[in-house]
Amino acid sequence: MTRGQRGSAMVVVLILLVALLGAGGVAIYVQLADTRSTGLIRQARDALSCAEAGLAEGRVWAGQNYGLWAAILDGDPSNDPSNYPLRGDIDGDGNDDWEVQLMDNDDEMPPAANDTTRDNDLRVFVVARCIRYPTTPREVIELVRYEGGGAIYRNQSGQGSGNTNNAN
């Protein structure tokens, strides 16, 4: 062996070792990124379910509290009820998971400008946000209509389909 070839095998082994270590590092990085991506997708799905749970509660609350709509929509938070915005805890850990607010729809007739501080058509948007997962926020919105209460007179119709022949 000549003096110039001494150690060349060691250099080749070191180059291969560095290449293999680099490839291993890239593989670990890709795997960690994939695991994080999967976690974010799961969290986004859970956040959507969380917001939908808030919407279900908010829909009922909005219907039961129609008398408070004017105070909520007026733009003055000091008039809002003490339990507004509505918040809820899904998992029982004592921390709020979702928040529900009401928002007026475009219910003014042209040429009048839209007034978001006043309801004219007994309809508002229920806006539910999941606040449990700040990295994957989700929000769902539904337009709800207040139909009032009172007696149902359909069954007093007498003859015809679906009646009870005035038997109340």
PDB file of C-alpha atoms in Angstrom:
ATOM      1  CA  MET A   1       0.000   0.000   0.000  1.00  0.00           C
ATOM      2  CA  THR A   2       1.298   3.372  -0.866  1.00  0.00           C
ATOM      3  CA  ARG A   3       1.473   6.157   1.577  1.00  0.00           C
ATOM      4  CA  GLY A   4      -1.308   8.214  -0.194  1.00  0.00           C
ATOM      5  CA  GLN A   5      -3.828   5.377  -0.031  1.00  0.00           C
ATOM      6  CA  ARG A   6      -3.543   4.922   3.701  1.00  0.00           C
ATOM      7  CA  GLY A   7      -6.759   5.907   5.421  1.00  0.00           C
ATOM      8  CA  SER A   8      -8.802   6.245   2.239  1.00  0.00           C
ATOM      9  CA  ALA A   9     -11.040   3.385   3.339  1.00  0.00           C
ATOM     10  CA  MET A  10     -11.617   5.244   6.598  1.00  0.00           C
ATOM     11  CA  VAL A  11     -12.682   8.372   4.679  1.00  0.00           C
ATOM     12  CA  VAL A  12     -15.139   6.345   2.575  1.00  0.00           C
ATOM     13  CA  VAL A  13     -16.612   4.753   5.724  1.00  0.00           C
ATOM     14  CA  LEU A  14     -16.950   8.175   7.373  1.00  0.00           C
ATOM     15  CA  ILE A  15     -18.725   9.593   4.311  1.00  0.00           C
ATOM     16  CA  LEU A  16     -21.138   6.639   4.269  1.00  0.00           C
ATOM     17  CA  LEU A  17     -21.712   6.981   7.999  1.00  0.00           C
ATOM     18  CA  VAL A  18     -22.520  10.690   7.682  1.00  0.00           C
ATOM     19  CA  ALA A  19     -24.894   9.972   4.776  1.00  0.00           C
ATOM     20  CA  LEU A  20     -26.710   7.267   6.738  1.00  0.00           C
ATOM     21  CA  LEU A  21     -27.010   9.498   9.788  1.00  0.00           C
ATOM     22  CA  GLY A  22     -28.392  12.295   7.606  1.00  0.00           C
ATOM     23  CA  ALA A  23     -30.937   9.953   6.028  1.00  0.00           C
ATOM     24  CA  GLY A  24     -31.967   8.747   9.488  1.00  0.00           C
ATOM     25  CA  GLY A  25     -32.401  12.337  10.656  1.00  0.00           C
ATOM     26  CA  VAL A  26     -34.588  13.149   7.658  1.00  0.00           C
ATOM     27  CA  ALA A  27     -36.692  10.023   8.280  1.00  0.00           C
ATOM     28  CA  ILE A  28     -37.235  11.014  11.929  1.00  0.00           C
ATOM     29  CA  TYR A  29     -38.139  14.587  10.897  1.00  0.00           C
ATOM     30  CA  VAL A  30     -40.691  13.328   8.353  1.00  0.00           C
ATOM     31  CA  GLN A  31     -42.210  10.932  10.889  1.00  0.00           C
ATOM     32  CA  LEU A  32     -42.522  13.650  13.543  1.00  0.00           C
ATOM     33  CA  ALA A  33     -44.106  16.050  11.034  1.00  0.00           C
ATOM     34  CA  ASP A  34     -46.581  13.336  10.018  1.00  0.00           C
ATOM     35  CA  THR A  35     -47.439  12.615  13.657  1.00  0.00           C
ATOM     36  CA  ARG A  36     -47.983  16.327  14.344  1.00  0.00           C
ATOM     37  CA  SER A  37     -50.139  16.664  11.229  1.00  0.00           C
ATOM     38  CA  THR A  38     -52.280  13.716  12.333  1.00  0.00           C
ATOM     39  CA  GLY A  39     -52.671  15.298  15.770  1.00  0.00           C
ATOM     40  CA  LEU A  40     -53.784  18.601  14.227  1.00  0.00           C
ATOM     41  CA  ILE A  41     -56.322  16.824  12.030  1.00  0.00           C
ATOM     42  CA  ARG A  42     -57.741  14.987  15.053  1.00  0.00           C
ATOM     43  CA  GLN A  43     -57.805  18.218  17.028  1.00  0.00           C
ATOM     44  CA  ALA A  44     -59.600  20.032  14.180  1.00  0.00           C
ATOM     45  CA  ARG A  45     -62.243  17.282  14.081  1.00  0.00           C
ATOM     46  CA  ASP A  46     -62.690  17.478  17.850  1.00  0.00           C
ATOM     47  CA  ALA A  47     -62.910  21.292  17.646  1.00  0.00           C
ATOM     48  CA  LEU A  48     -65.706  21.037  15.070  1.00  0.00           C
ATOM     49  CA  SER A  49     -67.619  18.628  17.318  1.00  0.00           C
ATOM     50  CA  CYS A  50     -67.045  21.018  20.218  1.00  0.00           C
ATOM     51  CA  ALA A  51     -68.455  23.962  18.226  1.00  0.00           C
ATOM     52  CA  GLU A  52     -71.446  21.873  17.141  1.00  0.00           C
ATOM     53  CA  ALA A  53     -72.146  21.010  20.790  1.00  0.00           C
ATOM     54  CA  GLY A  54     -72.143  24.736  21.545  1.00  0.00           C
ATOM     55  CA  LEU A  55     -74.512  25.343  18.641  1.00  0.00           C
ATOM     56  CA  ALA A  56     -76.953  22.753  19.953  1.00  0.00           C
ATOM     57  CA  GLU A  57     -77.003  24.409  23.380  1.00  0.00           C
ATOM     58  CA  GLY A  58     -77.066  27.923  21.887  1.00  0.00           C
ATOM     59  CA  ARG A  59     -80.035  27.146  19.663  1.00  0.00           C
ATOM     60  CA  VAL A  60     -82.123  26.100  22.662  1.00  0.00           C
ATOM     61  CA  TRP A  61     -80.905  29.030  24.770  1.00  0.00           C
ATOM     62  CA  ALA A  62     -81.690  31.553  22.013  1.00  0.00           C
ATOM     63  CA  GLY A  63     -85.229  30.200  21.678  1.00  0.00           C
ATOM     64  CA  GLN A  64     -85.853  30.309  25.405  1.00  0.00           C
ATOM     65  CA  ASN A  65     -84.416  33.817  25.783  1.00  0.00           C
ATOM     66  CA  TYR A  66     -86.024  35.707  22.911  1.00  0.00           C
ATOM     67  CA  GLY A  67     -86.824  38.578  25.282  1.00  0.00           C
ATOM     68  CA  LEU A  68     -83.079  39.219  25.696  1.00  0.00           C
ATOM     69  CA  TRP A  69     -82.290  39.516  21.980  1.00  0.00           C
ATOM     70  CA  ALA A  70     -82.749  43.296  21.889  1.00  0.00           C
ATOM     71  CA  ALA A  71     -80.349  43.836  24.810  1.00  0.00           C
ATOM     72  CA  ILE A  72     -77.789  41.457  23.310  1.00  0.00           C
ATOM     73  CA  LEU A  73     -77.929  42.964  19.816  1.00  0.00           C
ATOM     74  CA  ASP A  74     -77.917  46.636  20.890  1.00  0.00           C
ATOM     75  CA  GLY A  75     -74.112  46.838  20.831  1.00  0.00           C
ATOM     76  CA  ASP A  76     -73.812  47.795  24.499  1.00  0.00           C
ATOM     77  CA  PRO A  77     -72.211  44.950  26.494  1.00  0.00           C
ATOM     78  CA  SER A  78     -73.373  46.510  29.773  1.00  0.00           C
ATOM     79  CA  ASN A  79     -76.978  45.605  28.809  1.00  0.00           C
ATOM     80  CA  ASP A  80     -76.155  41.972  28.142  1.00  0.00           C
ATOM     81  CA  PRO A  81     -77.426  39.323  30.550  1.00  0.00           C
ATOM     82  CA  SER A  82     -74.915  38.041  33.092  1.00  0.00           C
ATOM     83  CA  ASN A  83     -74.698  34.614  31.427  1.00  0.00           C
ATOM     84  CA  TYR A  84     -73.923  36.051  27.979  1.00  0.00           C
ATOM     85  CA  PRO A  85     -71.994  35.077  25.933  1.00  0.00           C
ATOM     86  CA  LEU A  86     -73.162  31.586  26.669  1.00  0.00           C
ATOM     87  CA  ARG A  87     -70.304  29.234  27.566  1.00  0.00           C
ATOM     88  CA  GLY A  88     -70.162  25.527  28.244  1.00  0.00           C
ATOM     89  CA  ASP A  89     -67.906  22.735  29.402  1.00  0.00           C
ATOM     90  CA  ILE A  90     -68.112  19.464  27.468  1.00  0.00           C
ATOM     91  CA  ASP A  91     -65.588  17.292  29.265  1.00  0.00           C
ATOM     92  CA  GLY A  92     -66.326  18.296  32.851  1.00  0.00           C
ATOM     93  CA  ASP A  93     -62.834  19.627  33.591  1.00  0.00           C
ATOM     94  CA  GLY A  94     -64.169  22.980  34.811  1.00  0.00           C
ATOM     95  CA  ASN A  95     -62.843  24.917  31.794  1.00  0.00           C
ATOM     96  CA  ASP A  96     -65.137  26.372  29.152  1.00  0.00           C
ATOM     97  CA  ASP A  97     -64.877  24.540  25.839  1.00  0.00           C
ATOM     98  CA  TRP A  98     -67.268  26.542  23.643  1.00  0.00           C
ATOM     99  CA  GLU A  99     -68.792  29.995  23.436  1.00  0.00           C
ATOM    100  CA  VAL A 100     -72.054  31.068  21.785  1.00  0.00           C
ATOM    101  CA  GLN A 101     -73.048  34.567  20.697  1.00  0.00           C
ATOM    102  CA  LEU A 102     -76.002  35.961  18.784  1.00  0.00           C
ATOM    103  CA  MET A 103     -75.625  38.055  15.654  1.00  0.00           C
ATOM    104  CA  ASP A 104     -78.376  39.832  13.714  1.00  0.00           C
ATOM    105  CA  ASN A 105     -79.035  38.858  10.120  1.00  0.00           C
ATOM    106  CA  ASP A 106     -79.529  41.327   7.251  1.00  0.00           C
ATOM    107  CA  ASP A 107     -83.217  41.977   7.859  1.00  0.00           C
ATOM    108  CA  GLU A 108     -83.755  45.594   6.837  1.00  0.00           C
ATOM    109  CA  MET A 109     -85.616  46.273   3.626  1.00  0.00           C
ATOM    110  CA  PRO A 110     -83.911  48.452   1.016  1.00  0.00           C
ATOM    111  CA  PRO A 111     -83.288  51.349   0.808  1.00  0.00           C
ATOM    112  CA  ALA A 112     -82.687  51.218   4.585  1.00  0.00           C
ATOM    113  CA  ALA A 113     -79.143  50.372   5.608  1.00  0.00           C
ATOM    114  CA  ASN A 114     -78.517  47.175   7.521  1.00  0.00           C
ATOM    115  CA  ASP A 115     -78.797  47.717  11.281  1.00  0.00           C
ATOM    116  CA  THR A 116     -77.066  44.897  13.191  1.00  0.00           C
ATOM    117  CA  THR A 117     -78.225  46.309  16.525  1.00  0.00           C
ATOM    118  CA  ARG A 118     -81.909  45.572  15.931  1.00  0.00           C
ATOM    119  CA  ASP A 119     -83.873  42.486  14.958  1.00  0.00           C
ATOM    120  CA  ASN A 120     -86.788  43.005  12.584  1.00  0.00           C
ATOM    121  CA  ASP A 121     -87.722  39.510  11.458  1.00  0.00           C
ATOM    122  CA  LEU A 122     -87.455  37.264  14.548  1.00  0.00           C
ATOM    123  CA  ARG A 123     -84.300  35.669  13.129  1.00  0.00           C
ATOM    124  CA  VAL A 124     -80.727  35.771  14.419  1.00  0.00           C
ATOM    125  CA  PHE A 125     -77.555  33.861  13.777  1.00  0.00           C
ATOM    126  CA  VAL A 126     -76.335  31.615  16.576  1.00  0.00           C
ATOM    127  CA  VAL A 127     -72.535  31.662  16.317  1.00  0.00           C
ATOM    128  CA  ALA A 128     -70.776  28.865  18.209  1.00  0.00           C
ATOM    129  CA  ARG A 129     -66.983  28.790  18.571  1.00  0.00           C
ATOM    130  CA  CYS A 130     -64.813  26.111  20.082  1.00  0.00           C
ATOM    131  CA  ILE A 131     -62.391  27.812  22.471  1.00  0.00           C
ATOM    132  CA  ARG A 132     -60.878  24.581  23.769  1.00  0.00           C
ATOM    133  CA  TYR A 133     -58.386  24.225  20.901  1.00  0.00           C
ATOM    134  CA  PRO A 134     -56.811  27.612  20.100  1.00  0.00           C
ATOM    135  CA  THR A 135     -54.468  26.123  17.468  1.00  0.00           C
ATOM    136  CA  THR A 136     -57.380  24.722  15.429  1.00  0.00           C
ATOM    137  CA  PRO A 137     -60.293  27.139  15.927  1.00  0.00           C
ATOM    138  CA  ARG A 138     -63.650  26.074  14.537  1.00  0.00           C
ATOM    139  CA  GLU A 139     -66.884  28.040  14.292  1.00  0.00           C
ATOM    140  CA  VAL A 140     -70.366  27.034  13.182  1.00  0.00           C
ATOM    141  CA  ILE A 141     -73.226  29.416  12.434  1.00  0.00           C
ATOM    142  CA  GLU A 142     -76.929  28.739  12.147  1.00  0.00           C
ATOM    143  CA  LEU A 143     -79.827  31.061  11.406  1.00  0.00           C
ATOM    144  CA  VAL A 144     -82.609  30.475  13.937  1.00  0.00           C
ATOM    145  CA  ARG A 145     -86.148  31.823  13.953  1.00  0.00           C
ATOM    146  CA  TYR A 146     -88.274  32.621  16.966  1.00  0.00           C
ATOM    147  CA  GLU A 147     -91.782  31.300  16.451  1.00  0.00           C
ATOM    148  CA  GLY A 148     -93.251  32.322  19.758  1.00  0.00           C
ATOM    149  CA  GLY A 149     -95.281  30.234  22.097  1.00  0.00           C
ATOM    150  CA  GLY A 150     -98.917  29.881  22.863  1.00  0.00           C
ATOM    151  CA  ALA A 151    -101.621  27.373  22.110  1.00  0.00           C
ATOM    152  CA  ILE A 152    -101.637  25.097  19.105  1.00  0.00           C
ATOM    153  CA  TYR A 153    -105.008  25.290  17.406  1.00  0.00           C
ATOM    154  CA  ARG A 154    -104.346  22.721  14.653  1.00  0.00           C
ATOM    155  CA  ASN A 155    -106.097  19.950  16.561  1.00  0.00           C
ATOM    156  CA  GLN A 156    -109.278  21.989  16.916  1.00  0.00           C
ATOM    157  CA  SER A 157    -109.923  21.961  13.194  1.00  0.00           C
ATOM    158  CA  GLY A 158    -112.849  19.543  13.333  1.00  0.00           C
ATOM    159  CA  GLN A 159    -113.051  17.335  10.260  1.00  0.00           C
ATOM    160  CA  GLY A 160    -110.132  16.511   8.024  1.00  0.00           C
ATOM    161  CA  SER A 161    -106.788  14.830   8.027  1.00  0.00           C
ATOM    162  CA  GLY A 162    -104.796  14.849  11.239  1.00  0.00           C
ATOM    163  CA  ASN A 163    -107.556  16.265  13.431  1.00  0.00           C
ATOM    164  CA  THR A 164    -108.763  15.025  16.750  1.00  0.00           C
ATOM    165  CA  ASN A 165    -112.394  16.025  16.148  1.00  0.00           C
ATOM    166  CA  ASN A 166    -112.138  18.865  18.638  1.00  0.00           C
ATOM    167  CA  ALA A 167    -110.990  16.486  21.394  1.00  0.00           C
ATOM    168  CA  ASN A 168    -108.412  18.470  23.259  1.00  0.00           C
TER     169      ASN A 168
END
